[in-house]
mmCIF file of C-alpha atoms in Angstrom:
data_model
loop_
_atom_site.group_PDB
_atom_site.id
_atom_site.type_symbol
_atom_site.label_atom_id
_atom_site.label_comp_id
_atom_site.label_asym_id
_atom_site.label_seq_id
_atom_site.Cartn_x
_atom_site.Cartn_y
_atom_site.Cartn_z
ATOM 1 C CA MET L 1 -0.107 -0.072 -0.062
ATOM 2 C CA LEU L 2 3.002 2.176 0.916
ATOM 3 C CA ILE L 3 4.663 1.785 -2.349
ATOM 4 C CA LEU L 4 0.974 2.813 -4.304
ATOM 5 C CA LEU L 5 0.690 5.815 -2.661
ATOM 6 C CA LEU L 6 4.823 6.814 -3.016
ATOM 7 C CA ILE L 7 3.786 5.603 -6.714
ATOM 8 C CA VAL L 8 0.799 8.234 -7.542
ATOM 9 C CA LEU L 9 2.647 11.041 -5.307
ATOM 10 C CA PHE L 10 6.026 10.687 -7.095
ATOM 11 C CA GLY L 11 4.096 10.855 -10.589
ATOM 12 C CA GLY L 12 2.257 13.563 -10.101
ATOM 13 C CA SER L 13 5.520 15.338 -8.435
ATOM 14 C CA PHE L 14 7.151 13.924 -11.489
ATOM 15 C CA PHE L 15 4.725 15.598 -13.916
ATOM 16 C CA PHE L 16 4.401 18.893 -12.135
ATOM 17 C CA PHE L 17 8.003 19.313 -11.774
ATOM 18 C CA ALA L 18 8.630 18.316 -15.622
ATOM 19 C CA ASN L 19 7.313 21.139 -17.349
ATOM 20 C CA LEU L 20 10.048 23.652 -15.258
ATOM 21 C CA HIS L 21 12.981 23.389 -17.147
ATOM 22 C CA PRO L 22 15.673 23.599 -14.247
ATOM 23 C CA HIS L 23 14.031 20.664 -12.359
ATOM 24 C CA ARG L 24 14.095 18.198 -14.933
ATOM 25 C CA THR L 25 17.451 17.154 -14.441
ATOM 26 C CA GLY L 26 16.335 16.776 -10.894
ATOM 27 C CA ALA L 27 12.994 14.772 -11.183
ATOM 28 C CA ILE L 28 14.445 12.528 -13.652
ATOM 29 C CA THR L 29 17.005 11.769 -11.797
ATOM 30 C CA SER L 30 14.866 11.486 -8.610
ATOM 31 C CA ALA L 31 12.519 8.762 -11.098
ATOM 32 C CA LEU L 32 15.614 7.008 -11.761
ATOM 33 C CA PHE L 33 16.292 6.388 -7.855
ATOM 34 C CA PHE L 34 12.363 5.645 -7.224
ATOM 35 C CA GLY L 35 12.565 2.974 -10.390
ATOM 36 C CA LEU L 36 15.807 1.279 -9.174
ATOM 37 C CA SER L 37 14.550 1.115 -5.111
ATOM 38 C CA ILE L 38 11.037 -0.352 -6.009
ATOM 39 C CA LEU L 39 13.252 -2.652 -8.595
ATOM 40 C CA LEU L 40 15.516 -3.821 -5.417
ATOM 41 C CA LEU L 41 12.226 -4.554 -3.220
ATOM 42 C CA VAL L 42 11.110 -6.365 -5.691
ATOM 43 C CA LEU L 43 13.608 -8.651 -6.256
ATOM 44 C CA ASN L 44 14.019 -8.778 -2.440
ATOM 45 C CA MET L 45 10.648 -10.006 -1.706
ATOM 46 C CA GLY L 46 10.586 -12.500 -4.927
ATOM 47 C CA THR L 47 13.769 -13.524 -5.449
ATOM 48 C CA HIS L 48 15.309 -12.746 -1.467
ATOM 49 C CA LEU L 49 17.984 -10.539 -3.030
ATOM 50 C CA GLY L 50 20.763 -9.586 0.075
ATOM 51 C CA LEU L 51 19.930 -12.736 1.773
ATOM 52 C CA THR L 52 21.505 -15.664 2.078
ATOM 53 C CA LYS L 53 20.469 -19.226 3.710
ATOM 54 C CA THR L 54 22.276 -20.730 6.616
ATOM 55 C CA THR L 55 21.746 -24.054 8.244
ATOM 56 C CA ASN L 56 21.686 -24.555 12.251
ATOM 57 C CA ASN L 57 22.284 -27.623 13.503
ATOM 58 C CA ASN L 58 21.271 -28.102 17.404
ATOM 59 C CA ARG L 59 21.228 -31.626 18.902
ATOM 60 C CA GLN L 60 20.240 -32.980 22.129
ATOM 61 C CA THR L 61 19.622 -36.645 24.044
ATOM 62 C CA ILE L 62 15.936 -37.180 24.477
ATOM 63 C CA ARG L 63 14.047 -39.485 27.381
ATOM 64 C CA PRO L 64 10.872 -41.675 26.722
ATOM 65 C CA THR L 65 7.207 -39.735 27.534
ATOM 66 C CA SER L 66 6.735 -42.929 29.570
ATOM 67 C CA THR L 67 7.653 -46.727 30.033
ATOM 68 C CA SER L 68 5.313 -49.179 30.446
ATOM 69 C CA GLN L 69 5.729 -52.385 30.497
ATOM 70 C CA GLY L 70 9.590 -51.245 30.328
ATOM 71 C CA VAL L 71 8.985 -50.659 26.731
ATOM 72 C CA GLN L 72 9.961 -47.126 26.362
ATOM 73 C CA LEU L 73 8.015 -45.176 24.597
ATOM 74 C CA LEU L 74 7.952 -41.823 21.591
ATOM 75 C CA VAL L 75 4.306 -40.746 21.318
ATOM 76 C CA TYR L 76 3.324 -38.867 18.536
ATOM 77 C CA GLN L 77 -0.115 -37.077 17.258
ATOM 78 C CA PRO L 78 -1.163 -36.959 13.591
ATOM 79 C CA LEU L 79 -2.706 -33.951 12.457
ATOM 80 C CA GLY L 80 -5.345 -33.857 9.882
ATOM 81 C CA THR L 81 -6.523 -36.790 7.841
ATOM 82 C CA THR L 82 -3.863 -38.070 6.099
ATOM 83 C CA ASN L 83 -1.526 -38.435 8.510
ATOM 84 C CA ASN L 84 1.888 -36.872 6.788
ATOM 85 C CA GLU L 85 1.667 -34.082 9.512
ATOM 86 C CA ARG L 86 2.566 -35.366 12.875
ATOM 87 C CA VAL L 87 3.394 -33.429 16.839
ATOM 88 C CA TYR L 88 5.839 -35.495 18.712
ATOM 89 C CA VAL L 89 6.179 -35.771 22.275
ATOM 90 C CA TYR L 90 9.403 -36.162 24.134
ATOM 91 C CA ASN L 91 10.987 -35.473 27.390
ATOM 92 C CA GLY L 92 14.163 -33.501 27.521
ATOM 93 C CA ASP L 93 17.414 -34.264 28.554
ATOM 94 C CA GLN L 94 18.243 -35.143 32.436
ATOM 95 C CA LYS L 95 21.041 -32.815 32.435
ATOM 96 C CA SER L 96 19.091 -29.290 31.358
ATOM 97 C CA PRO L 97 17.442 -27.144 34.000
ATOM 98 C CA LEU L 98 14.001 -28.591 33.584
ATOM 99 C CA PRO L 99 14.504 -32.411 32.833
ATOM 100 C CA ASP L 100 10.935 -32.735 33.319
ATOM 101 C CA LYS L 101 9.375 -30.165 30.983
ATOM 102 C CA ARG L 102 8.143 -31.872 27.519
ATOM 103 C CA GLY L 103 9.055 -30.824 24.379
ATOM 104 C CA LEU L 104 6.675 -30.860 21.696
ATOM 105 C CA ALA L 105 8.891 -31.168 17.637
ATOM 106 C CA LYS L 106 5.745 -30.153 15.140
ATOM 107 C CA THR L 107 6.001 -31.571 11.788
ATOM 108 C CA THR L 108 3.673 -28.853 10.245
ATOM 109 C CA ARG L 109 5.589 -26.942 7.444
ATOM 110 C CA VAL L 110 9.034 -29.433 9.187
ATOM 111 C CA ALA L 111 10.013 -32.493 7.335
ATOM 112 C CA SER L 112 10.547 -35.391 10.328
ATOM 113 C CA SER L 113 11.720 -38.958 10.550
ATOM 114 C CA VAL L 114 12.782 -41.657 12.847
ATOM 115 C CA THR L 115 15.594 -44.021 12.612
ATOM 116 C CA THR L 116 16.283 -47.016 15.297
ATOM 117 C CA THR L 117 19.735 -47.883 15.704
ATOM 118 C CA ASN L 118 21.206 -49.425 18.195
ATOM 119 C CA ALA L 119 22.649 -46.983 20.291
ATOM 120 C CA LYS L 120 21.565 -46.410 24.044
ATOM 121 C CA HIS L 121 20.314 -43.066 24.297
ATOM 122 C CA ALA L 122 17.570 -41.688 22.345
ATOM 123 C CA THR L 123 18.596 -38.075 20.544
ATOM 124 C CA LEU L 124 16.690 -35.649 18.221
ATOM 125 C CA THR L 125 18.818 -33.821 16.146
ATOM 126 C CA LEU L 126 16.940 -30.292 14.821
ATOM 127 C CA THR L 127 18.346 -28.842 11.882
ATOM 128 C CA THR L 128 17.028 -25.294 10.539
ATOM 129 C CA THR L 129 17.568 -23.165 7.494
ATOM 130 C CA LYS L 130 16.403 -19.420 7.624
ATOM 131 C CA TYR L 131 17.333 -16.946 5.616
ATOM 132 C CA THR L 132 19.846 -14.422 6.849
ATOM 133 C CA TYR L 133 21.081 -10.810 5.753
ATOM 134 C CA GLN L 134 24.881 -11.408 3.515
ATOM 135 C CA ASN L 135 26.223 -8.058 4.929
ATOM 136 C CA GLN L 136 25.450 -5.049 7.080
ATOM 137 C CA LEU L 137 24.544 -2.861 3.438
ATOM 138 C CA ALA L 138 21.741 -6.088 2.711
ATOM 139 C CA LYS L 139 20.128 -5.649 6.267
ATOM 140 C CA VAL L 140 20.592 -1.669 5.845
ATOM 141 C CA LEU L 141 18.615 -1.568 2.278
ATOM 142 C CA PHE L 142 16.082 -4.089 3.026
ATOM 143 C CA ALA L 143 15.209 -4.570 6.906
ATOM 144 C CA ILE L 144 11.622 -3.675 8.384
ATOM 145 C CA PRO L 145 11.706 -3.112 11.526
ATOM 146 C CA GLY L 146 10.035 -5.023 14.293
ATOM 147 C CA THR L 147 10.126 -8.331 11.463
ATOM 148 C CA LYS L 148 11.815 -11.936 11.379
ATOM 149 C CA LEU L 149 13.425 -13.590 9.052
ATOM 150 C CA ALA L 150 11.737 -16.622 7.451
ATOM 151 C CA THR L 151 12.591 -19.977 7.990
ATOM 152 C CA THR L 152 12.376 -21.761 5.290
ATOM 153 C CA GLN L 153 12.976 -25.612 6.173
ATOM 154 C CA GLN L 154 13.295 -26.991 9.727
ATOM 155 C CA VAL L 155 14.124 -31.134 9.824
ATOM 156 C CA ALA L 156 13.418 -33.376 12.986
ATOM 157 C CA HIS L 157 15.324 -35.794 13.139
ATOM 158 C CA PHE L 158 14.908 -39.164 15.799
ATOM 159 C CA THR L 159 16.945 -41.983 16.635
ATOM 160 C CA VAL L 160 16.024 -43.858 18.882
ATOM 161 C CA PRO L 161 17.235 -47.058 20.197
ATOM 162 C CA LYS L 162 15.540 -50.501 19.197
ATOM 163 C CA SER L 163 14.344 -51.325 22.195
ATOM 164 C CA TRP L 164 11.836 -48.026 22.208
ATOM 165 C CA LEU L 165 8.404 -48.244 20.504
ATOM 166 C CA VAL L 166 7.200 -45.400 18.031
ATOM 167 C CA LEU L 167 3.255 -45.179 18.838
ATOM 168 C CA SER L 168 0.262 -42.713 18.234
ATOM 169 C CA SER L 169 -1.382 -41.859 20.705
ATOM 170 C CA LYS L 170 -4.193 -43.770 20.095
ATOM 171 C CA GLN L 171 -1.975 -46.906 20.240
ATOM 172 C CA ALA L 172 -0.035 -46.324 23.553
ATOM 173 C CA THR L 173 -3.718 -45.825 24.320
ATOM 174 C CA ARG L 174 -4.611 -49.066 23.452
ATOM 175 C CA LEU L 175 -1.071 -50.461 24.880
ATOM 176 C CA LYS L 176 -1.732 -48.668 28.369
ATOM 177 C CA GLN L 177 -4.797 -50.649 28.605
ATOM 178 C CA ALA L 178 -4.223 -53.636 27.350
ATOM 179 C CA ALA L 179 -1.277 -53.436 30.281
ATOM 180 C CA ALA L 180 -3.534 -53.046 32.569
ATOM 181 C CA ASN L 181 -5.908 -55.813 32.015
ATOM 182 C CA PRO L 182 -3.752 -58.982 32.756
ATOM 183 C CA THR L 183 -5.963 -61.188 31.226
ATOM 184 C CA ASN L 184 -5.035 -59.175 27.905
#
């Protein structure tokens, strides 16, 4: 909206000053700078001019959400009806300041995978890719105060021991009910 207002104001002032001979050079120079500014803003919005992608890996040890009959569980809740999106629930590392605080790895706009290994401990590796400014000049030219740069991709990769089960919340509830009833 602001760009449209600037175009209307500039167009009106250009035609007003264009009729005055001494101001013609200034009007043409202003038009060129204005056009270049608009072009750079459009390129920044469309092709991320002045930005580069950076990747950050964060690895942490996780604990099971619950233990049922000696089986350790990593539980997820499917979102929607296609089961492509999931929210994993896990306990953080015991060494963290809040060891009983549960973490959520949301898989909306996020890729996730689970690998079973012979490792003794389960880990979660979060790989985040986001845009950052290439240099200080790009930050001065394109930064809008109060906005954050977009995260382009986040991958949550769980590595769990073979002794763990990865179950949906419905499956975990059925397992708990079956373990509570000794006839099953």
